[in-house]
Amino acid sequence: MYQRILVPIDGSSTSSHGLDEAIRLAKVTQGRLRLMHVIDELSFALAMDAYSGYTGDWLAQLRAAGSKLLEEARAKATAAGVEAECLLCDTFRGAVAERVVSDAAAWPADLIVLGTHGRRGLGRMVMGSSAELILRHATVPVLLIRAPEVQAKAEAARFTLPSGLVANQ
């Protein structure tokens, strides 16, 4: 049964639900987790907008935040008695879904567990659905964990496009 479980995380509450389910599953199967965080062009662009007044190294900030996120997730798994390793992908080689699918094959994973935001409308059109792409292209089973509807709606309401304020100054 699922001994090697790949868990992409992005810091959202939905991602946290996916992690919780992966930990429960790994406990039952006595499996191990590979926690993965991907910094891609979109996250970099959104960070640039979020820190538009910041003149430092954005990539270093994203790496630090990603590393912290992974270490917190590893600590959560370890506290539950589940072995976990961390992988931070920050080379901008492909979209999140491509990186997850390729790592699942290379590691090799028995299962991918991830939270899905359940985006609809404009959010889905603009941001796309990494979960959907992973589900379509993965060569291993994929377990999608959906956030409670109230949380999904709250996160969708916070979706905004980068304002481009830096470019306009």
Coordinates of N, CA and C in Angstrom, one line a residue, residues 44-141:
F44 N 6.4 34.0 -7.9 CA 7.4 35.1 -7.9 C 6.8 36.4 -8.3
A45 N 6.0 36.4 -9.4 CA 5.3 37.6 -9.8 C 4.4 38.2 -8.8
L46 N 3.6 37.3 -8.1 CA 2.7 37.7 -7.1 C 3.5 38.3 -5.9
A47 N 4.6 37.7 -5.5 CA 5.4 38.2 -4.5 C 6.0 39.6 -4.8
M48 N 6.4 39.8 -6.1 CA 6.9 41.1 -6.5 C 5.8 42.2 -6.3
D49 N 4.6 41.8 -6.6 CA 3.5 42.8 -6.4 C 3.2 43.0 -4.9
A50 N 3.2 41.9 -4.1 CA 2.9 42.0 -2.7 C 4.0 42.9 -2.0
Y51 N 5.3 42.8 -2.4 CA 6.4 43.5 -1.8 C 6.8 44.6 -2.7
S52 N 5.9 45.3 -3.4 CA 6.3 46.3 -4.4 C 7.2 47.4 -3.8
G53 N 7.1 47.7 -2.5 CA 7.9 48.7 -1.9 C 9.3 48.2 -1.4
Y54 N 9.4 46.9 -1.5 CA 10.6 46.2 -1.0 C 11.6 46.1 -2.1
T55 N 12.9 46.5 -1.8 CA 13.9 46.5 -2.8 C 14.9 45.4 -2.6
G56 N 14.7 44.5 -1.7 CA 15.6 43.4 -1.5 C 15.4 42.3 -2.5
D57 N 16.0 41.1 -2.1 CA 16.0 39.9 -3.0 C 14.7 39.1 -2.8
W58 N 13.8 39.3 -3.8 CA 12.5 38.6 -3.7 C 12.6 37.1 -3.6
L59 N 13.5 36.6 -4.5 CA 13.7 35.1 -4.5 C 14.2 34.6 -3.2
A60 N 15.1 35.3 -2.5 CA 15.6 34.9 -1.2 C 14.4 34.9 -0.2
Q61 N 13.5 35.9 -0.3 CA 12.4 35.9 0.6 C 11.4 34.7 0.4
L62 N 11.2 34.4 -0.9 CA 10.3 33.3 -1.2 C 11.0 32.0 -0.8
R63 N 12.3 31.8 -1.0 CA 13.0 30.6 -0.5 C 12.9 30.5 1.0
A64 N 13.1 31.6 1.7 CA 13.0 31.5 3.2 C 11.6 31.1 3.6
A65 N 10.6 31.7 3.0 CA 9.2 31.4 3.4 C 8.9 29.9 3.0
G66 N 9.4 29.5 1.8 CA 9.2 28.1 1.5 C 9.8 27.1 2.4
S67 N 11.1 27.4 2.8 CA 11.8 26.6 3.7 C 11.1 26.5 5.1
K68 N 10.6 27.6 5.5 CA 9.9 27.7 6.8 C 8.6 26.8 6.7
L69 N 7.9 27.0 5.6 CA 6.7 26.2 5.4 C 7.0 24.7 5.4
L70 N 8.0 24.3 4.7 CA 8.4 22.9 4.7 C 8.8 22.4 6.1
E71 N 9.6 23.1 6.8 CA 10.0 22.7 8.1 C 8.8 22.6 9.1
E72 N 7.9 23.5 9.0 CA 6.7 23.4 9.9 C 5.9 22.2 9.5
A73 N 5.8 21.9 8.2 CA 5.0 20.7 7.8 C 5.8 19.4 8.3
R74 N 7.1 19.4 8.2 CA 7.9 18.3 8.6 C 7.7 18.1 10.2
A75 N 7.7 19.2 10.9 CA 7.5 19.1 12.4 C 6.2 18.5 12.7
K76 N 5.2 18.9 11.9 CA 3.8 18.4 12.2 C 3.8 16.8 11.9
A77 N 4.4 16.4 10.8 CA 4.5 15.0 10.5 C 5.3 14.2 11.6
T78 N 6.4 14.8 12.0 CA 7.2 14.1 13.0 C 6.5 14.0 14.3
A79 N 5.8 15.0 14.7 CA 5.0 15.0 15.9 C 4.0 13.9 15.9
A80 N 3.5 13.5 14.7 CA 2.5 12.5 14.5 C 3.2 11.1 14.4
G81 N 4.5 11.1 14.4 CA 5.2 9.8 14.2 C 5.4 9.4 12.8
V82 N 5.4 10.3 11.9 CA 5.5 10.0 10.4 C 6.8 10.6 9.9
E83 N 7.6 9.8 9.2 CA 8.9 10.3 8.7 C 8.6 11.1 7.4
A84 N 9.3 12.3 7.3 CA 9.1 13.2 6.2 C 10.4 13.8 5.8
E85 N 10.5 14.0 4.5 CA 11.6 14.7 3.9 C 11.1 15.9 3.2
C86 N 11.9 16.9 3.0 CA 11.5 18.1 2.3 C 12.2 18.4 1.0
L87 N 11.5 19.0 0.1 CA 12.0 19.4 -1.2 C 11.5 20.8 -1.6
L88 N 12.4 21.7 -1.7 CA 12.1 23.1 -2.2 C 12.5 23.2 -3.6
C89 N 11.6 23.4 -4.5 CA 11.9 23.6 -6.0 C 11.9 25.1 -6.3
D90 N 13.0 25.6 -6.6 CA 13.1 27.1 -6.9 C 13.9 27.4 -8.1
T91 N 13.8 26.5 -9.1 CA 14.7 26.7 -10.3 C 13.9 27.2 -11.5
F92 N 12.6 27.5 -11.3 CA 11.7 28.0 -12.4 C 11.7 27.1 -13.6
R93 N 11.8 25.8 -13.4 CA 11.8 24.9 -14.6 C 10.4 24.2 -14.6
G94 N 9.5 24.9 -15.3 CA 8.2 24.4 -15.4 C 7.2 24.8 -14.4
A95 N 5.9 24.6 -14.7 CA 4.9 25.0 -13.8 C 4.8 24.0 -12.6
V96 N 4.0 24.4 -11.6 CA 3.9 23.6 -10.4 C 3.5 22.2 -10.7
A97 N 2.4 22.1 -11.5 CA 1.9 20.7 -11.8 C 3.0 19.9 -12.5
E98 N 3.7 20.5 -13.4 CA 4.8 19.7 -14.1 C 5.9 19.2 -13.2
R99 N 6.2 20.1 -12.2 CA 7.3 19.7 -11.2 C 6.8 18.6 -10.3
V100 N 5.5 18.7 -9.9 CA 5.0 17.7 -9.0 C 4.9 16.3 -9.8
V101 N 4.4 16.3 -11.0 CA 4.3 15.1 -11.7 C 5.6 14.5 -12.0
S102 N 6.6 15.3 -12.4 CA 7.9 14.8 -12.7 C 8.6 14.2 -11.4
D103 N 8.4 14.9 -10.3 CA 9.0 14.4 -9.0 C 8.4 13.2 -8.5
A104 N 7.1 13.1 -8.7 CA 6.4 11.8 -8.4 C 6.9 10.6 -9.1
A105 N 7.3 10.8 -10.4 CA 7.8 9.7 -11.2 C 9.3 9.5 -10.8
A106 N 10.1 10.5 -10.6 CA 11.5 10.3 -10.3 C 11.8 9.8 -8.9
W107 N 10.9 10.1 -7.9 CA 11.2 9.8 -6.5 C 11.3 8.3 -6.3
P108 N 10.5 7.4 -6.6 CA 9.1 7.4 -7.1 C 8.1 7.4 -6.0
A109 N 7.0 8.1 -6.2 CA 5.9 8.1 -5.3 C 4.9 7.0 -5.6
D110 N 4.2 6.5 -4.6 CA 3.1 5.6 -4.7 C 1.8 6.3 -4.8
L111 N 1.8 7.6 -4.3 CA 0.5 8.4 -4.2 C 0.9 9.8 -4.1
I112 N 0.1 10.7 -4.7 CA 0.2 12.1 -4.5 C -1.0 12.6 -3.7
V113 N -0.8 13.3 -2.6 CA -2.0 13.8 -1.8 C -1.8 15.3 -1.8
L114 N -2.9 16.0 -2.3 CA -2.8 17.5 -2.2 C -4.2 18.1 -2.0
G115 N -4.2 19.2 -1.4 CA -5.4 20.0 -1.2 C -5.7 20.7 -2.5
T116 N -7.0 20.9 -2.7 CA -7.4 21.6 -3.9 C -8.3 22.8 -3.4
H117 N -8.0 24.0 -4.0 CA -8.7 25.2 -3.6 C -10.2 25.2 -4.1
G118 N -10.5 24.4 -5.2 CA -11.8 24.5 -5.7 C -12.1 25.8 -6.4
R119 N -11.1 26.4 -7.0 CA -11.4 27.7 -7.6 C -12.4 27.6 -8.7
R120 N -13.2 28.6 -8.9 CA -14.2 28.7 -9.9 C -14.1 30.1 -10.6
G121 N -14.8 30.2 -11.7 CA -14.9 31.5 -12.3 C -13.5 32.2 -12.7
L122 N -13.4 33.5 -12.4 CA -12.2 34.2 -12.8 C -10.9 33.6 -12.1
G123 N -11.0 33.2 -10.9 CA -9.8 32.7 -10.2 C -9.3 31.5 -10.9
R124 N -10.2 30.6 -11.4 CA -9.8 29.4 -12.1 C -9.2 29.7 -13.5
M125 N -9.9 30.7 -14.1 CA -9.5 31.1 -15.5 C -8.1 31.6 -15.4
V126 N -7.8 32.5 -14.5 CA -6.5 33.2 -14.4 C -5.4 32.3 -13.8
M127 N -5.7 31.7 -12.6 CA -4.8 31.0 -11.9 C -4.7 29.5 -12.4
G128 N -5.7 29.0 -13.0 CA -5.7 27.6 -13.5 C -5.9 26.7 -12.3
S129 N -5.8 25.5 -12.5 CA -5.9 24.5 -11.5 C -4.8 23.5 -11.5
S130 N -3.8 23.7 -10.6 CA -2.7 22.8 -10.6 C -3.2 21.4 -10.2
A131 N -4.1 21.3 -9.3 CA -4.6 20.0 -8.9 C -5.2 19.3 -10.1
E132 N -5.9 20.0 -10.9 CA -6.5 19.3 -12.1 C -5.4 18.8 -13.1
L133 N -4.4 19.6 -13.3 CA -3.3 19.2 -14.2 C -2.5 18.0 -13.6
I134 N -2.3 18.1 -12.3 CA -1.6 16.9 -11.7 C -2.5 15.7 -11.8
L135 N -3.7 15.8 -11.6 CA -4.6 14.6 -11.7 C -4.6 14.1 -13.1
R136 N -4.6 14.9 -14.1 CA -4.6 14.5 -15.5 C -3.3 13.8 -16.0
H137 N -2.2 14.3 -15.4 CA -0.9 13.9 -16.0 C -0.1 12.9 -15.1
A138 N -0.5 12.8 -13.9 CA 0.3 11.9 -12.9 C 0.2 10.4 -13.4
T139 N 1.2 9.7 -13.2 CA 1.3 8.3 -13.5 C 1.0 7.4 -12.3
V140 N 0.8 8.1 -11.1 CA 0.4 7.4 -9.9 C -0.9 7.9 -9.4
P141 N -1.6 7.2 -8.5 CA -2.8 7.7 -8.0 C -2.7 9.1 -7.3

